[in-house]
XYZ file of C-alpha atoms in Angstrom:
343
model
C 237.711 383.068 -4.613
C 236.201 385.475 -2.097
C 239.564 385.961 -0.407
C 241.226 386.750 -3.719
C 238.462 389.198 -4.683
C 239.355 391.058 -1.495
C 243.056 391.012 -2.370
C 242.500 392.987 -5.574
C 243.019 396.520 -4.192
C 246.478 395.708 -2.854
C 247.392 393.671 -5.947
C 246.407 396.640 -8.087
C 248.406 399.077 -5.968
C 251.507 396.934 -6.461
C 250.873 396.466 -10.187
C 250.133 400.099 -10.960
C 253.108 401.217 -8.898
C 255.503 398.869 -10.674
C 254.250 399.420 -14.227
C 253.543 403.144 -14.573
C 257.285 403.979 -14.467
C 257.665 401.868 -17.617
C 255.449 404.023 -19.818
C 258.532 405.575 -21.445
C 259.827 402.107 -22.331
C 256.523 401.306 -23.993
C 256.532 404.601 -25.882
C 259.957 403.755 -27.293
C 258.969 400.213 -28.287
C 255.741 401.360 -29.943
C 257.265 404.328 -31.775
C 257.591 402.449 -35.066
C 254.275 400.635 -34.845
C 250.870 401.751 -36.043
C 248.442 399.070 -34.854
C 248.036 396.522 -32.069
C 247.360 392.784 -32.194
C 246.154 391.151 -28.956
C 246.853 387.437 -28.392
C 244.924 385.704 -25.586
C 242.427 383.057 -24.497
C 239.781 382.798 -21.765
C 239.650 385.586 -19.178
C 242.784 387.048 -20.753
C 240.861 387.331 -24.025
C 238.188 389.341 -22.206
C 240.949 391.603 -20.891
C 242.128 391.961 -24.492
C 238.657 393.176 -25.501
C 239.056 395.988 -22.971
C 242.532 396.661 -24.370
C 241.173 396.878 -27.893
C 238.479 399.399 -26.972
C 240.935 401.448 -24.927
C 243.516 401.586 -27.719
C 241.026 402.438 -30.448
C 238.977 404.945 -28.439
C 241.884 406.770 -26.773
C 244.956 406.419 -29.017
C 243.521 406.399 -32.534
C 245.368 403.182 -33.414
C 243.692 400.179 -34.993
C 243.575 397.182 -32.635
C 242.338 393.656 -33.192
C 242.236 390.213 -31.578
C 244.428 387.470 -33.027
C 243.255 384.039 -34.132
C 246.058 381.872 -32.681
C 245.214 378.935 -34.959
C 246.562 380.964 -37.897
C 249.965 380.627 -36.239
C 249.688 377.246 -34.555
C 247.568 375.190 -36.968
C 247.449 376.881 -40.364
C 251.018 378.112 -39.888
C 250.546 381.024 -42.255
C 253.048 383.826 -42.308
C 251.465 387.309 -42.212
C 253.240 390.621 -42.708
C 253.204 392.162 -39.210
C 255.661 394.950 -39.869
C 254.433 397.997 -37.952
C 252.383 395.859 -35.523
C 252.715 395.742 -31.748
C 251.753 392.214 -30.694
C 250.525 392.008 -27.091
C 250.180 388.528 -25.611
C 248.176 388.172 -22.385
C 248.379 385.085 -20.184
C 247.963 384.793 -16.432
C 250.581 382.056 -16.074
C 252.707 382.862 -19.108
C 252.899 379.114 -19.706
C 250.061 378.442 -22.141
C 251.927 376.964 -25.075
C 249.540 378.248 -27.739
C 249.963 381.851 -26.561
C 253.749 381.580 -26.319
C 253.932 380.022 -29.782
C 251.670 382.700 -31.268
C 253.776 385.511 -29.792
C 256.932 383.895 -31.190
C 255.177 383.653 -34.564
C 254.242 387.340 -34.410
C 257.844 388.287 -33.724
C 259.025 386.131 -36.646
C 256.472 387.928 -38.839
C 258.024 391.307 -37.978
C 256.010 392.502 -34.952
C 257.337 394.186 -31.830
C 256.173 392.209 -28.825
C 254.799 392.786 -25.326
C 253.802 390.179 -22.729
C 251.268 390.814 -19.971
C 251.559 388.053 -17.386
C 251.633 387.224 -13.702
C 254.298 384.598 -14.429
C 257.698 386.089 -13.703
C 260.356 384.140 -15.556
C 257.699 382.360 -17.623
C 258.291 381.431 -21.282
C 255.976 384.254 -22.376
C 257.790 386.879 -20.311
C 261.159 385.662 -21.580
C 260.009 385.711 -25.209
C 258.694 389.298 -25.359
C 260.592 392.492 -26.131
C 258.912 394.026 -23.073
C 257.255 392.045 -20.279
C 254.634 393.807 -18.151
C 254.577 391.661 -15.032
C 251.490 391.983 -12.911
C 251.811 391.844 -9.134
C 248.770 389.746 -8.288
C 250.611 387.214 -6.184
C 249.649 383.544 -6.242
C 246.039 382.909 -7.277
C 244.632 379.606 -6.005
C 241.001 379.727 -7.160
C 240.574 378.502 -10.725
C 238.266 381.427 -11.706
C 240.533 384.420 -12.310
C 239.831 387.501 -10.215
C 242.938 389.423 -9.135
C 244.974 388.164 -12.090
C 242.252 389.497 -14.411
C 241.997 392.970 -12.888
C 245.771 393.373 -12.727
C 245.862 392.498 -16.430
C 243.446 395.357 -17.041
C 245.764 397.631 -15.073
C 248.707 396.563 -17.229
C 246.674 397.255 -20.363
C 245.765 400.690 -18.980
C 249.482 401.408 -18.658
C 250.022 400.062 -22.163
C 247.362 402.482 -23.421
C 249.192 405.359 -21.761
C 252.406 404.197 -23.424
C 250.634 404.283 -26.780
C 249.641 407.905 -26.229
C 246.148 407.568 -24.774
C 244.568 410.901 -23.869
C 244.041 409.964 -20.217
C 244.884 411.189 -16.732
C 246.968 408.628 -14.847
C 245.554 409.949 -11.574
C 242.361 408.103 -12.547
C 244.306 404.832 -12.488
C 245.699 405.567 -9.026
C 242.137 405.908 -7.707
C 241.112 402.391 -8.734
C 242.285 400.388 -5.668
C 240.464 402.645 -3.202
C 237.356 402.572 -5.358
C 237.378 398.767 -5.433
C 237.619 398.675 -1.639
C 234.580 400.943 -1.453
C 232.716 398.927 -4.066
C 233.275 395.581 -2.332
C 231.805 397.014 0.854
C 228.900 398.711 -0.956
C 228.038 395.611 -2.976
C 228.000 393.269 -0.005
C 225.906 395.763 1.933
C 223.375 396.035 -0.901
C 220.042 394.307 -0.298
C 219.862 393.658 -4.025
C 222.798 391.232 -3.984
C 220.990 388.510 -2.036
C 217.805 389.073 -4.047
C 219.595 388.728 -7.384
C 221.420 385.609 -6.174
C 218.129 384.038 -5.109
C 216.441 384.819 -8.418
C 219.389 383.577 -10.501
C 219.483 380.354 -8.484
C 216.153 379.432 -10.079
C 217.145 379.886 -13.748
C 219.347 377.935 -16.122
C 220.387 380.749 -18.413
C 221.162 384.458 -18.422
C 222.205 387.055 -20.991
C 225.021 389.402 -19.935
C 225.285 392.593 -21.954
C 227.226 395.856 -22.211
C 228.852 397.950 -24.905
C 232.054 399.905 -25.465
C 234.777 399.764 -22.837
C 232.478 397.770 -20.530
C 231.890 395.036 -23.114
C 234.897 392.964 -22.015
C 233.487 393.056 -18.472
C 230.194 391.594 -19.703
C 232.105 388.791 -21.419
C 234.132 388.147 -18.264
C 231.079 388.020 -15.982
C 229.363 385.666 -18.441
C 232.432 383.424 -18.422
C 232.478 383.364 -14.619
C 228.781 382.434 -14.495
C 229.493 379.538 -16.848
C 232.608 378.175 -15.175
C 231.719 378.727 -11.501
C 227.888 378.453 -11.531
C 227.327 376.203 -14.586
C 224.774 378.624 -16.033
C 224.171 379.000 -19.744
C 225.420 382.581 -19.798
C 225.646 384.459 -23.085
C 227.878 387.550 -23.220
C 226.810 389.987 -25.929
C 227.174 393.587 -26.947
C 223.755 395.155 -26.571
C 223.971 396.129 -30.240
C 224.320 392.456 -31.197
C 221.696 391.433 -28.664
C 219.131 393.671 -30.359
C 219.846 392.031 -33.727
C 218.014 388.860 -32.760
C 219.314 387.078 -29.660
C 217.088 389.246 -27.450
C 214.393 386.739 -28.388
C 215.866 384.372 -25.768
C 215.233 386.881 -22.958
C 211.972 386.025 -21.196
C 210.569 385.330 -17.730
C 212.947 382.359 -17.345
C 216.024 383.937 -18.938
C 216.933 387.292 -17.348
C 219.476 389.847 -18.479
C 222.448 391.173 -16.521
C 223.250 394.628 -17.903
C 226.451 396.538 -17.136
C 227.067 400.242 -17.603
C 229.353 403.125 -16.690
C 228.198 406.568 -15.601
C 229.204 409.227 -18.118
C 229.725 406.737 -20.944
C 228.380 407.677 -24.381
C 226.728 404.242 -24.567
C 224.932 404.483 -21.198
C 221.683 405.765 -22.692
C 221.440 402.719 -24.940
C 222.392 400.420 -22.064
C 219.570 401.756 -19.905
C 217.173 401.517 -22.844
C 218.056 397.828 -23.194
C 217.287 397.194 -19.521
C 213.978 399.018 -19.868
C 213.083 396.975 -22.938
C 213.827 393.726 -21.115
C 211.637 394.748 -18.168
C 208.931 395.956 -20.520
C 208.879 392.512 -22.155
C 208.111 390.886 -18.803
C 211.636 389.655 -18.056
C 214.022 390.579 -15.231
C 216.939 392.938 -15.814
C 219.715 393.242 -13.247
C 221.917 396.312 -13.527
C 225.537 396.686 -12.463
C 226.872 400.223 -12.448
C 225.508 402.933 -14.680
C 224.337 405.085 -11.777
C 220.715 406.011 -11.286
C 219.994 405.880 -15.016
C 220.630 402.143 -15.323
C 219.355 401.344 -11.820
C 216.075 403.095 -12.586
C 215.557 401.018 -15.722
C 216.413 397.697 -14.033
C 214.454 395.293 -11.861
C 217.286 395.209 -9.302
C 220.693 396.847 -9.379
C 224.157 396.666 -7.846
C 226.402 399.719 -7.453
C 229.189 400.564 -9.856
C 232.434 402.494 -9.578
C 232.755 406.264 -9.496
C 235.479 406.227 -12.123
C 235.846 407.586 -15.666
C 235.038 405.140 -18.429
C 238.653 404.270 -19.298
C 239.388 402.875 -15.815
C 235.865 401.846 -14.782
C 236.189 398.251 -16.132
C 238.905 397.530 -13.551
C 236.289 397.966 -10.823
C 233.021 397.269 -12.678
C 233.804 393.560 -12.784
C 234.011 393.349 -8.964
C 230.238 393.296 -8.214
C 229.974 390.606 -10.883
C 232.703 388.570 -9.186
C 230.954 388.837 -5.832
C 227.628 387.869 -7.412
C 229.168 384.802 -9.039
C 230.903 383.647 -5.850
C 227.733 383.956 -3.775
C 225.567 382.347 -6.463
C 227.922 379.373 -6.700
C 227.687 378.890 -2.930
C 223.884 379.186 -3.112
C 223.854 376.456 -5.764
C 226.046 374.198 -3.637
C 229.049 374.565 -5.960
C 232.600 375.209 -4.774
C 233.618 378.131 -7.024
C 237.322 377.592 -6.318
C 237.492 374.309 -8.223
C 234.909 374.191 -11.041
C 234.495 370.780 -12.635
C 236.675 370.003 -15.636
C 238.938 373.053 -15.277
C 242.589 373.593 -14.397
C 244.477 376.774 -13.581
C 246.615 376.555 -16.746
C 244.715 375.541 -19.871
C 246.653 374.043 -22.768
C 244.568 374.262 -25.940
C 247.210 372.749 -28.187
C 247.472 373.312 -31.904
């Protein structure tokens, strides 16, 4: 897992370089569509959450997450004329995702696949396949396949007319290299690992474009460290679940400098600390760090590309925490690289 975290900058360079020339192809495919339907599970579903926020905040199109059981179990036909269906799967071989994309096409949608599986059933099924260039990923917890998915979704957003500067995307690999070094050099990393090694549960929270990152870090803490990790928007957290945050259940709070939701993110961290619990910040600059008990650095990127790098300190934290707990993060119990959920 640690090796593959370090491979992300080069994987992203390859992926961004191969996919940005296809923006025109995506523009043509999406020309007759008005909204986007994301189809995914697991880490890919967390990538889809980023895709949804990017599409809605930067293109003005409605985007939503599919419920695959509507296709695979209930087998209901839905009018998807004018919909761009985007299926995301690291392997491209998860039968439920392939079947749901085929269903979307039969219902009238245009289709896109985002996958690391060249020649996979998902790639072959889609009108356009955005193949990521992550290379083989051996650790069960997704790292480089996840961040290259985010890169593909960034390119998709540009193809849908997002008001963004593609130069920001080109900066991501170098920023991740810097962030890996800065995170591992941070004294806070070992301190947070030690404190988390003594708890059984943690709340992971963010909002907006960083929300998918919070969900992904929570998933990694569950699968690689066996913690009861709850990923929540801070807006939802404040509606009641914040009651679980106490001296034995800390909060991991993620933010992005310059984001319109950063003020609320920092306020959440301050509230947690004020209630006698521990709050660990990732990103958000001095504003979030100042409100947190301990903090890890975040990327110096605009909000639309920040999630590609913001997840990296979380990945490093998870890998080191798993080792501290005596767990091999590469092969979590009960998990396989390709998950078949069936109908």
